[in-house]
Coordinates of C-alpha atoms and ligand atoms in Angstrom, one line a residue:
M1 CA 0.1 -0.3 0.0
K2 CA 1.5 3.0 -1.0
T3 CA -0.2 6.9 -0.4
I4 CA 0.5 9.6 -3.3
K5 CA -0.3 13.0 -2.4
G6 CA -1.7 15.9 -4.1
I7 CA -4.2 19.2 -5.8
K8 CA -7.9 17.8 -3.9
V9 CA -9.9 19.6 -7.4
A10 CA -13.2 17.5 -6.6
P11 CA -15.1 16.1 -3.7
G12 CA -16.0 12.2 -3.0
I13 CA -14.5 8.9 -2.7
A14 CA -13.5 6.3 -5.5
I15 CA -12.3 2.4 -5.1
G16 CA -11.0 0.8 -8.8
R17 CA -8.9 -0.4 -10.8
A18 CA -5.9 1.9 -12.6
F19 CA -6.8 2.7 -16.3
V20 CA -3.2 3.6 -17.0
I21 CA -3.6 6.5 -20.1
D22 CA -0.3 7.6 -22.6
E23 CA 0.9 11.0 -22.3
V24 CA -0.1 13.0 -25.3
A25 CA 2.7 14.1 -27.2
L26 CA 3.1 17.4 -30.1
P27 CA 2.1 15.4 -32.9
R28 CA 7.1 15.0 -34.2
V29 CA 6.1 16.3 -38.2
R30 CA 9.3 16.7 -40.6
R31 CA 9.9 19.8 -42.1
R32 CA 9.6 20.1 -45.2
K33 CA 9.8 22.8 -48.0
I34 CA 7.9 23.6 -50.4
D35 CA 8.0 24.6 -53.7
P36 CA 6.9 28.1 -53.9
V37 CA 4.5 28.3 -57.2
A38 CA 3.3 25.9 -55.1
V39 CA 2.9 28.3 -51.9
R40 CA -0.5 28.7 -52.9
D41 CA -2.3 25.7 -53.3
E42 CA -0.4 25.1 -50.2
L43 CA -2.1 27.9 -48.2
V44 CA -5.7 26.7 -49.4
R45 CA -4.3 23.4 -47.9
F46 CA -4.5 25.7 -44.8
E47 CA -7.1 26.8 -44.9
Q48 CA -9.0 23.8 -45.7
A49 CA -8.1 22.0 -42.5
R50 CA -8.1 24.8 -40.5
K51 CA -12.2 24.6 -41.1
E52 CA -12.1 20.7 -41.2
A53 CA -10.8 21.2 -38.0
I54 CA -13.1 24.3 -37.0
A55 CA -16.2 21.8 -38.1
E56 CA -15.3 19.3 -35.8
L57 CA -14.5 21.3 -32.6
N58 CA -17.7 22.5 -33.3
R59 CA -18.8 19.4 -33.2
V60 CA -17.3 17.9 -30.2
H61 CA -18.7 21.0 -28.6
A62 CA -22.3 20.8 -29.0
H63 CA -21.1 17.0 -27.7
A64 CA -19.6 18.3 -24.7
R65 CA -22.3 20.7 -23.6
E66 CA -25.1 17.9 -23.7
E67 CA -22.5 14.9 -22.3
M68 CA -21.0 17.0 -19.6
G69 CA -22.5 20.4 -20.0
E70 CA -22.1 24.0 -20.6
D71 CA -18.6 24.7 -18.3
P72 CA -15.8 22.2 -19.6
A73 CA -17.5 22.4 -23.1
R74 CA -16.0 25.8 -23.1
V75 CA -13.0 24.7 -23.1
F76 CA -13.9 23.9 -27.3
L77 CA -15.3 27.1 -27.9
F78 CA -11.4 28.1 -26.4
H79 CA -9.7 26.0 -29.4
I80 CA -12.0 27.4 -31.8
G81 CA -11.5 30.3 -31.2
M82 CA -8.0 29.7 -31.5
L83 CA -8.1 28.7 -35.0
N84 CA -9.5 31.8 -35.8
D85 CA -6.8 33.8 -33.9
P86 CA -4.6 36.0 -35.9
A87 CA -2.3 36.3 -33.4
M88 CA -1.8 32.6 -34.1
L89 CA -2.0 32.1 -37.8
E90 CA -0.6 35.1 -39.6
P91 CA 3.1 33.4 -38.0
I92 CA 1.3 29.7 -39.3
R93 CA 0.4 32.1 -43.1
K94 CA 3.7 33.8 -43.3
K95 CA 6.0 30.5 -42.6
I96 CA 4.3 29.1 -45.0
E97 CA 4.4 32.1 -47.6
D98 CA 8.1 33.5 -46.7
D99 CA 10.2 30.5 -45.2
L100 CA 8.1 28.1 -48.2
L101 CA 7.8 25.5 -45.6
S102 CA 4.6 22.3 -44.9
P103 CA 1.8 23.8 -43.4
E104 CA 1.8 20.8 -41.6
Y105 CA 5.7 22.3 -40.0
A106 CA 4.3 26.0 -40.1
S107 CA 1.7 24.9 -37.7
A108 CA 3.8 22.6 -35.5
E109 CA 6.6 25.5 -35.2
V110 CA 3.8 28.4 -34.0
I111 CA 2.5 26.6 -32.0
K112 CA 5.5 24.6 -30.4
S113 CA 6.8 28.4 -29.4
W114 CA 3.3 29.4 -27.5
I115 CA 4.4 26.2 -26.4
Q116 CA 7.0 27.7 -25.1
R117 CA 7.0 31.0 -24.0
F118 CA 4.4 29.3 -21.0
Q119 CA 6.7 27.5 -20.9
K120 CA 9.3 29.6 -19.7
M121 CA 7.0 31.4 -17.7
H122 CA 7.4 29.1 -15.3
E123 CA 3.8 29.4 -13.2
P124 CA 1.3 26.0 -13.0
A125 CA -1.4 28.2 -14.3
F126 CA 0.1 28.4 -17.6
S127 CA 0.1 24.1 -18.2
T128 CA -3.9 24.4 -18.3
K129 CA -2.3 26.4 -21.5
I130 CA 0.1 24.8 -23.4
N131 CA -2.0 20.9 -22.7
D132 CA -4.8 22.7 -25.3
L133 CA -1.7 23.5 -27.0
V134 CA -0.9 19.8 -27.3
D135 CA -4.8 19.3 -28.0
L136 CA -4.4 22.0 -30.5
A137 CA -2.1 20.7 -32.7
N138 CA -3.0 17.5 -33.0
R139 CA -5.6 18.0 -34.7
L140 CA -4.9 21.1 -37.3
I141 CA -2.5 18.8 -37.9
G142 CA -4.4 15.9 -38.2
A143 CA -6.8 17.8 -40.4
L144 CA -3.7 18.5 -42.6
I145 CA -2.7 14.9 -42.7
G146 CA -6.1 13.6 -43.0
R147 CA -5.4 12.2 -40.0
K148 CA -8.9 11.8 -37.0
L149 CA -7.7 12.2 -33.9
I150 CA -7.2 9.6 -31.7
E151 CA -8.2 9.6 -28.3
F152 CA -8.4 6.1 -26.8
D153 CA -8.1 2.8 -28.8
E154 CA -9.2 0.8 -26.2
Q155 CA -11.6 2.3 -23.3
P156 CA -12.0 1.2 -19.5
D157 CA -13.4 -2.8 -19.8
G158 CA -15.3 -2.4 -16.0
Q159 CA -15.0 0.6 -13.5
A160 CA -12.2 2.5 -14.0
I161 CA -9.8 4.6 -12.2
V162 CA -8.1 7.1 -14.7
I163 CA -4.5 8.1 -14.6
A164 CA -2.7 9.9 -16.9
H165 CA 0.2 13.1 -16.8
E166 CA -2.7 14.8 -18.1
L167 CA -6.1 14.5 -20.5
T168 CA -6.5 16.6 -23.1
P169 CA -9.5 18.0 -23.7
S170 CA -9.9 15.7 -25.9
Q171 CA -9.2 13.4 -24.3
T172 CA -11.9 13.1 -21.6
I173 CA -14.8 13.8 -24.1
A174 CA -14.3 10.4 -25.7
F175 CA -14.7 8.8 -22.2
D176 CA -17.0 5.9 -22.8
R177 CA -17.8 7.9 -18.8
S178 CA -20.1 5.3 -17.5
R179 CA -17.0 3.2 -16.9
I180 CA -14.7 5.8 -15.1
L181 CA -15.0 6.9 -11.0
G182 CA -12.8 8.7 -10.2
L183 CA -9.8 11.3 -12.1
A184 CA -6.6 11.8 -11.2
T185 CA -3.2 13.9 -13.3
E186 CA 0.5 14.5 -12.5
L187 CA -0.3 17.9 -13.4
G188 CA -3.1 20.4 -13.4
G189 CA -4.3 22.6 -11.0
P190 CA -7.8 23.5 -9.0
T191 CA -9.0 25.5 -12.9
S192 CA -7.1 22.5 -15.6
H193 CA -9.8 21.8 -17.7
T194 CA -9.9 18.0 -15.8
A195 CA -10.7 20.5 -13.0
I196 CA -13.9 21.3 -14.6
V197 CA -14.3 18.2 -15.8
A198 CA -14.5 15.3 -12.8
R199 CA -16.6 18.6 -10.4
A200 CA -19.4 19.0 -13.8
L201 CA -19.5 14.3 -13.2
G202 CA -19.6 14.3 -10.3
L203 CA -16.2 12.3 -10.0
P204 CA -13.2 12.7 -7.7
G205 CA -10.7 14.4 -8.5
V206 CA -7.4 15.0 -7.8
V207 CA -4.2 16.4 -10.2
G208 CA -0.9 17.6 -9.6
A209 CA 0.4 13.7 -7.6
G210 CA 2.8 14.8 -9.2
E211 CA 5.3 10.9 -10.8
L212 CA 2.1 8.8 -10.8
R213 CA 2.3 7.1 -13.7
T214 CA 5.7 4.8 -12.5
Q215 CA 3.9 3.8 -9.4
V216 CA 0.7 3.0 -10.9
D217 CA 0.0 -0.4 -13.0
D218 CA -2.7 -0.9 -15.2
G219 CA -5.6 -3.3 -13.2
D220 CA -4.3 -2.2 -10.2
L221 CA -6.6 -1.5 -7.2
L222 CA -6.7 2.3 -6.0
I223 CA -8.6 4.9 -4.1
V224 CA -8.8 8.4 -5.9
D225 CA -9.8 10.2 -1.9
G226 CA -10.9 13.7 -3.9
D227 CA -11.9 15.3 0.5
R228 CA -8.2 15.1 1.2
G229 CA -6.0 14.5 -2.3
R230 CA -5.0 11.0 -2.3
I231 CA -4.1 8.5 -3.9
I232 CA -3.8 5.2 -2.7
I233 CA -1.9 2.3 -4.3
D234 CA -3.0 -1.1 -3.7
P235 CA -5.0 -0.7 -0.2
D236 CA -5.0 -3.4 2.0
E237 CA -8.4 -4.5 3.3
E238 CA -8.0 -2.4 6.0
T239 CA -7.7 1.0 4.2
V240 CA -10.9 0.6 1.7
E241 CA -13.2 -1.1 4.2
H242 CA -12.6 2.7 6.3
Y243 CA -13.2 4.2 3.6
R244 CA -16.4 2.8 2.2
G245 CA -17.5 3.6 5.8
L246 CA -16.9 7.7 4.8
M247 CA -18.6 6.6 1.2
Q248 CA -21.6 5.6 3.5
Q249 CA -21.6 8.5 6.0
A250 CA -20.6 11.2 3.2
Q251 CA -23.7 10.1 1.5
E252 CA -26.3 10.7 4.3
F253 CA -24.2 14.2 4.9
D254 CA -24.9 15.2 1.4
R255 CA -29.1 14.3 1.8
S256 CA -28.7 16.4 4.9
L257 CA -27.9 19.4 3.9
V258 CA -30.2 19.9 1.1
E259 CA -32.9 20.8 4.5
L260 CA -29.9 24.1 4.9
A261 CA -31.3 25.9 2.0
R262 CA -34.5 27.1 3.2
L263 CA -32.9 27.6 6.9
P264 CA -32.1 31.7 7.7
S265 CA -28.3 32.0 8.1
V266 CA -28.3 33.4 11.5
T267 CA -26.0 32.8 14.8
T268 CA -27.0 30.7 17.4
D269 CA -26.8 34.8 19.6
G270 CA -30.0 36.0 16.6
V271 CA -27.0 37.8 14.1
E272 CA -27.8 37.3 10.7
I273 CA -24.5 35.9 8.8
E274 CA -25.9 36.7 4.7
L275 CA -24.5 34.5 2.4
L276 CA -23.8 34.8 -1.0
G277 CA -22.3 33.1 -4.0
N278 CA -19.2 33.5 -5.9
I279 CA -19.6 32.4 -9.8
E280 CA -18.6 32.4 -13.4
F281 CA -20.7 31.5 -15.6
P282 CA -24.8 33.1 -15.6
D283 CA -26.0 29.2 -15.4
E284 CA -24.8 29.1 -12.2
A285 CA -26.8 31.6 -10.6
S286 CA -29.6 29.0 -9.9
N287 CA -26.9 27.4 -8.4
V288 CA -27.0 30.1 -5.4
A289 CA -30.5 29.8 -3.6
E290 CA -30.7 26.0 -4.5
R291 CA -28.0 26.4 -2.0
G292 CA -29.2 28.2 0.8
G293 CA -28.1 31.8 -0.9
T294 CA -29.6 35.6 -1.3
G295 CA -27.5 36.5 -4.1
V296 CA -24.4 36.4 -6.0
G297 CA -21.5 38.3 -4.2
L298 CA -18.5 38.0 -6.9
Y299 CA -19.6 37.1 -10.6
R300 CA -16.4 36.8 -12.8
T301 CA -16.7 38.6 -15.7
E302 CA -13.6 37.6 -17.4
F303 CA -15.1 33.8 -17.7
L304 CA -16.7 35.5 -20.7
Y305 CA -13.4 35.1 -22.7
L306 CA -13.0 31.4 -22.6
G307 CA -14.6 31.0 -25.8
T308 CA -14.2 33.4 -28.5
D309 CA -11.4 35.1 -30.5
H310 CA -12.5 38.8 -29.8
D311 CA -13.0 41.0 -26.6
P312 CA -17.1 40.8 -25.9
T313 CA -19.5 43.5 -27.6
E314 CA -21.7 45.4 -25.0
N315 CA -24.5 42.8 -26.8
E316 CA -22.9 40.0 -25.2
H317 CA -21.8 41.3 -21.5
F318 CA -25.3 42.7 -21.2
E319 CA -26.7 39.2 -22.5
A320 CA -24.5 37.3 -20.3
Y321 CA -25.8 40.0 -17.1
K322 CA -29.5 39.7 -18.3
R323 CA -29.1 35.4 -17.7
C324 CA -28.1 36.0 -14.1
I325 CA -30.3 38.3 -13.8
E326 CA -33.1 36.1 -14.6
R327 CA -31.8 33.5 -12.5
L328 CA -31.3 35.5 -9.3
D329 CA -35.0 36.3 -9.5
G330 CA -34.7 39.8 -7.5
Q331 CA -31.4 39.1 -5.6
S332 CA -28.3 40.5 -6.2
L333 CA -25.9 40.4 -8.5
T334 CA -22.4 42.0 -7.7
I335 CA -20.4 42.1 -11.4
R336 CA -17.4 42.7 -10.9
T337 CA -15.3 43.6 -13.9
F338 CA -12.5 42.2 -15.8
D339 CA -10.5 41.0 -13.9
L340 CA -7.6 40.1 -16.8
G341 CA -4.2 39.8 -16.8
A342 CA -2.1 37.9 -14.9
D343 CA -2.9 34.6 -15.3
K344 CA -6.2 35.3 -17.3
Y345 CA -5.8 35.2 -20.8
T346 CA -4.2 38.7 -21.8
Q347 CA -1.1 36.9 -21.7
M348 CA -2.0 33.8 -24.6
R349 CA -2.6 36.7 -26.4
S350 CA 0.0 39.2 -26.2
E351 CA 2.6 39.4 -28.6
K352 CA 5.1 39.9 -26.2
P353 CA 4.4 38.1 -22.7
E354 CA 5.0 40.7 -19.5
R355 CA 8.6 39.5 -17.4
N356 CA 5.9 39.2 -14.5
P357 CA 2.4 39.4 -15.2
F358 CA 0.5 39.4 -11.1
L359 CA 3.1 42.8 -11.1
G360 CA 1.2 44.3 -14.1
Q361 CA -1.3 45.1 -16.3
R362 CA -4.2 43.2 -14.9
S363 CA -7.5 43.7 -13.4
I364 CA -8.3 47.6 -12.9
R365 CA -5.3 49.0 -14.8
H366 CA -5.8 46.4 -17.5
S367 CA -9.6 47.8 -18.3
L368 CA -8.2 51.7 -17.4
A369 CA -5.4 51.2 -20.0
N370 CA -8.3 49.5 -22.8
L371 CA -10.8 51.7 -22.1
P372 CA -12.8 50.7 -25.7
M373 CA -13.2 47.9 -23.6
F374 CA -14.0 48.9 -20.1
R375 CA -16.7 51.5 -21.5
T376 CA -18.5 48.8 -23.5
Q377 CA -18.4 46.7 -20.3
L378 CA -19.4 49.8 -17.8
R379 CA -22.1 49.9 -20.2
A380 CA -23.8 47.1 -20.4
I381 CA -23.5 46.6 -16.6
L382 CA -25.5 49.5 -16.7
R383 CA -28.6 48.1 -19.1
A384 CA -28.7 45.3 -17.2
S385 CA -29.0 46.9 -13.4
A386 CA -32.3 48.6 -15.3
L387 CA -34.1 44.5 -15.0
G388 CA -32.3 43.5 -11.6
P389 CA -30.6 45.2 -8.4
V390 CA -27.3 45.3 -10.3
R391 CA -24.1 46.4 -8.2
I392 CA -20.7 47.3 -10.0
M393 CA -17.3 45.9 -8.5
L394 CA -13.6 47.0 -9.7
P395 CA -11.1 44.3 -8.9
L396 CA -7.0 44.7 -7.4
V397 CA -7.5 48.4 -7.1
T398 CA -4.9 49.9 -4.9
S399 CA -5.1 52.9 -6.1
V400 CA -7.8 56.3 -5.2
H401 CA -7.1 57.8 -7.9
E402 CA -8.1 54.3 -10.0
F403 CA -11.8 54.2 -8.4
R404 CA -12.4 58.1 -9.4
Q405 CA -11.2 57.2 -13.3
T406 CA -13.8 54.7 -12.7
R407 CA -16.3 57.4 -11.3
Y408 CA -16.2 59.2 -14.0
L409 CA -16.0 56.7 -16.7
I410 CA -19.5 55.6 -14.9
R411 CA -21.2 58.4 -15.6
D412 CA -20.3 59.5 -18.3
A413 CA -21.9 56.2 -19.6
M414 CA -24.7 57.1 -17.9
E415 CA -24.7 60.6 -19.7
D416 CA -24.8 58.5 -22.9
L417 CA -27.6 56.2 -21.6
D418 CA -29.5 59.0 -21.1
D419 CA -28.7 60.7 -25.3
L420 CA -30.9 57.1 -25.8
G421 CA -33.3 57.1 -23.3
I422 CA -32.2 54.1 -22.1
S423 CA -32.6 53.2 -18.8
Y424 CA -30.5 52.3 -15.9
D425 CA -30.3 52.7 -12.1
P426 CA -28.3 56.3 -11.5
L427 CA -28.0 55.0 -8.1
I428 CA -26.1 51.9 -8.9
K429 CA -22.7 51.0 -6.2
V430 CA -20.2 50.9 -7.3
G431 CA -17.6 49.3 -4.5
I432 CA -13.8 47.8 -4.9
M433 CA -12.1 44.5 -3.5
V434 CA -10.0 45.1 -1.3
E435 CA -6.9 42.8 -2.2
V436 CA -3.7 44.6 -2.0
P437 CA -1.9 45.5 0.9
A438 CA -2.7 49.7 -0.4
A439 CA -6.0 49.4 -0.8
V440 CA -5.9 48.0 2.9
M441 CA -3.3 51.1 4.3
L442 CA -5.6 53.3 2.9
A443 CA -9.2 51.9 3.3
D444 CA -9.9 55.3 5.2
A445 CA -9.5 57.2 2.6
F446 CA -11.4 54.6 -0.1
A447 CA -14.4 54.7 3.0
R448 CA -14.7 57.2 2.4
E449 CA -16.1 57.7 -1.6
V450 CA -16.5 54.3 -2.4
D451 CA -20.0 52.3 -1.1
F452 CA -19.0 49.1 -0.4
F453 CA -15.5 46.8 0.7
S454 CA -15.2 43.3 -1.1
I455 CA -12.0 41.4 0.4
G456 CA -10.2 39.0 -1.2
T457 CA -8.6 36.6 0.6
N458 CA -6.7 35.2 -2.2
D459 CA -5.0 37.8 -4.0
L460 CA -4.4 39.8 -0.5
V461 CA -2.6 36.7 1.0
Q462 CA -0.5 36.8 -2.0
Y463 CA 0.6 40.6 -2.1
T464 CA 0.3 39.9 1.4
L465 CA 2.5 37.6 1.8
A466 CA 4.4 37.6 -1.2
V467 CA 3.7 34.2 -2.4
D468 CA 2.4 33.4 -5.5
R469 CA -0.8 31.3 -5.2
T470 CA -1.0 28.9 -8.6
N471 CA 2.7 28.9 -7.3
E472 CA 2.6 24.5 -5.2
R473 CA 6.7 25.7 -4.3
V474 CA 5.9 27.6 -2.7
A475 CA 1.8 26.6 -0.9
A476 CA 2.8 26.4 2.2
L477 CA 4.1 29.3 2.6
Y478 CA 0.0 30.8 1.6
Q479 CA -1.4 31.1 5.0
P480 CA -4.3 33.4 4.9
A481 CA -3.9 33.5 9.0
H482 CA -0.9 35.1 8.6
P483 CA -1.1 37.5 11.5
A484 CA -0.6 40.3 8.4
V485 CA -3.6 39.5 6.9
L486 CA -5.7 38.8 10.1
K487 CA -4.0 42.9 11.0
M488 CA -5.3 43.7 7.1
I489 CA -9.0 42.1 7.6
R490 CA -9.5 43.4 11.2
M491 CA -8.1 47.5 9.0
V492 CA -10.5 47.2 6.3
V493 CA -13.9 45.4 8.2
R494 CA -12.8 48.5 11.1
A495 CA -12.5 51.9 8.1
A496 CA -16.4 49.6 6.8
R497 CA -17.7 50.7 9.9
S498 CA -16.7 53.9 10.9
K499 CA -17.7 55.4 7.6
K500 CA -20.7 52.7 7.4
I501 CA -19.7 50.8 4.4
P502 CA -20.5 47.1 3.8
V503 CA -18.2 45.1 3.4
S504 CA -18.4 41.5 2.4
C505 CA -15.1 38.6 2.1
C506 CA -15.3 37.0 -1.4
G507 CA -11.7 35.1 -1.0
E508 CA -11.4 31.2 -0.3
A509 CA -11.5 31.6 2.9
A510 CA -15.5 32.7 3.1
G511 CA -15.9 29.5 2.7
D512 CA -13.5 27.3 4.9
L513 CA -14.9 26.3 7.7
E514 CA -11.8 26.4 9.6
Y515 CA -12.4 30.7 9.1
V516 CA -15.5 31.6 9.0
P517 CA -15.8 31.5 13.3
L518 CA -13.2 34.3 12.7
L519 CA -14.0 36.0 10.0
I520 CA -16.9 36.7 12.2
G521 CA -15.4 37.7 14.4
L522 CA -13.5 40.3 13.1
G523 CA -17.1 41.9 12.7
V524 CA -17.7 40.2 8.8
R525 CA -20.7 39.8 8.3
T526 CA -21.7 39.0 4.9
L527 CA -19.4 36.0 2.9
S528 CA -19.8 35.0 -0.1
V529 CA -18.3 31.3 -1.1
T530 CA -18.7 29.1 -4.2
P531 CA -22.1 27.9 -4.1
S532 CA -21.5 24.1 -3.4
G533 CA -20.3 25.4 0.1
I534 CA -23.5 27.0 1.2
P535 CA -24.8 24.7 3.2
L536 CA -21.1 23.5 5.6
V537 CA -21.0 27.4 6.2
K538 CA -24.7 28.5 6.6
R539 CA -24.4 24.8 8.8
L540 CA -21.7 26.8 11.1
V541 CA -23.1 29.6 11.9
R542 CA -26.1 28.1 12.9
S543 CA -24.0 26.9 15.3
V544 CA -21.6 29.5 16.3
S545 CA -22.4 32.7 18.9
I546 CA -20.7 36.1 17.9
H547 CA -19.2 36.6 21.7
Q548 CA -17.2 32.8 20.8
C549 CA -16.6 33.9 17.4
E550 CA -15.1 37.1 19.0
R551 CA -12.7 35.5 21.1
L552 CA -12.0 33.5 18.9
A553 CA -10.3 36.1 16.5
K554 CA -9.3 38.4 19.3
K555 CA -7.0 35.0 20.1
A556 CA -6.2 34.7 17.0
I557 CA -5.0 37.8 15.7
Q558 CA -2.3 37.9 18.8
F559 CA 0.0 34.8 17.5
D560 CA 2.9 36.6 16.1
S561 CA 3.8 33.4 14.4
E562 CA 1.0 32.1 11.1
L563 CA 1.5 28.9 12.5
E564 CA 1.3 29.4 15.6
A565 CA -2.8 31.0 15.0
G566 CA -3.3 28.1 12.1
A567 CA -3.2 25.0 14.8
F568 CA -5.0 27.9 17.5
L569 CA -8.0 27.4 14.9
R570 CA -7.5 24.0 13.7
D571 CA -8.0 23.2 16.8
R572 CA -10.6 25.9 18.9
V573 CA -12.8 26.1 15.5
R574 CA -13.4 22.2 15.9
K575 CA -12.9 22.6 19.6
I576 CA -15.8 25.3 19.4
V577 CA -18.8 23.7 17.2
P578 CA -17.5 20.0 16.0
E579 CA -21.2 19.4 14.8
A580 CA -19.9 21.3 11.2
F581 CA -17.3 18.7 11.1
E582 CA -19.0 15.5 11.5
G583 CA -19.5 13.4 8.3
R584 CA -17.3 16.5 6.8
A585 CA -15.4 16.2 3.9
G586 CA -12.0 15.6 3.3
E587 CA -11.4 15.4 7.6
D588 CA -9.9 12.7 8.8
Ligands
PEP601 C1 -9.5 37.1 -4.6 O1 -8.6 37.4 -5.2 O2 -9.5 37.1 -2.4 C2 -10.7 37.2 -5.2 C3 -12.0 36.8 -5.0 O3 -10.7 37.2 -6.0 P1 -9.5 35.5 -6.9 O4 -9.6 34.9 -6.9 O5 -10.8 36.2 -8.6 O6 -8.7 36.7 -7.8
MG602 MG1 -8.1 38.4 -6.8

């Protein structure tokens, strides 16, 4: 028996036999020169292959949508986007025309150069993109040489656990899903395609598990523990029994959570803690109320970029916001303007990727540097505000000036809409994410101007501790319980309270049971979390008093070391509310 640790990306436990899949590599293409007189024909051939690949991707997308749902299918739209993207096409055509290289070789070379660019960035977040490019190269070159992309030549013969280096989107759609119980990969992170697919299909999943295929043979008995991020190879009987017990416990627990959706989110001493949902796609808005939330506290609009090769049009924005509003049925929607840059979309398209994109032109800086794009989004949000309660939230604000500039743009957009007789909410609230130390230190100044704060602990921890949130090498240093972070949260809450503006928390910590009492104790009364996390948080809220939370926070903030603070929280929260952890996935 051997246990391998990885990143837990989809909850649940699976016990089954390993089905090990070969790594997909870039297709090997020989360098072939073409005759200058054949250039035109070769360009036509490239164009035909490109169109064929796009037609095939459209079919695959429709199939994936039907089989797995909207989110996992979207990656194929993204592939189509790349096949329409001049930044990809022009260099290929140039190599055919100017360097007289065959379309196969030209395509392979250009895609390879993109891959090398991402490899140089050494960001785990880019490994997903490399995987997409490998998949795309196989499809495009396959179309050029008239060979269909071979995903699998065989399927598992029983109920299997798929083990792979990293699954490409084409592989995941080629599965016979009725034969798969769980997924585990060597690469990948929480937002990798494998993770999205595992969650969408409700399969337990662990990614980023390092050397896996050298240790697992086809047919080995395995346990994939998606609650704890473990893969157990060749478990003994006792371990299998233990896990079977956990599986049964989890089923009972899930049933009990459904009932919670209807109950109010109040502490034992009657204080309401507002629970909202974080969403990436409009359809997810329906999950929020279903899970017992009362609105969307963070809509990450940058996902509108997934699957397109252009900036979304005003109508594309508007339609997405309208869909959210319809699904929310009167509950409020906080739309965050584009949080582009860093690992989100812009680097891929950029001619010159930034050397340090996490400190580069990202988020509000990117929007203010691309005014037509920003104005389009603001106008669409304003139009949507006529349909239901909407708020605007700005990401990664570091300077009051950025907020003022945006306010000015919003006023400008309102005047345009007035001229056109288009309605909007003239009192729309505009707030900021507090996710860099500069915004914390200036919280008093911001509180005089903005309508609300939302603390984004994911980035606040990253920028306060100088720890890249996507880099597993420094994952152990990423500590939301660090005293510096706790003091920052307290400062923000105090500033908000003194100016009587609402303050929420929408980072991952808001949905982590160990941090929820702490955040409440520090004065946060609104938590915005992944919709599926709402019931667990609600159950905890209903078991604690404000007094208990305040005592806990007062003590936690006194530690000098994050290790002590972390250990204190882990221990104390379980003592105060053991029932919140009972039967909870992820607990031993
Ligand atoms: C955050 O930084 O805490 C946050 C919620 O935003 P994102 O995770 O989208 O960066
Ligand atoms: Mg953030």
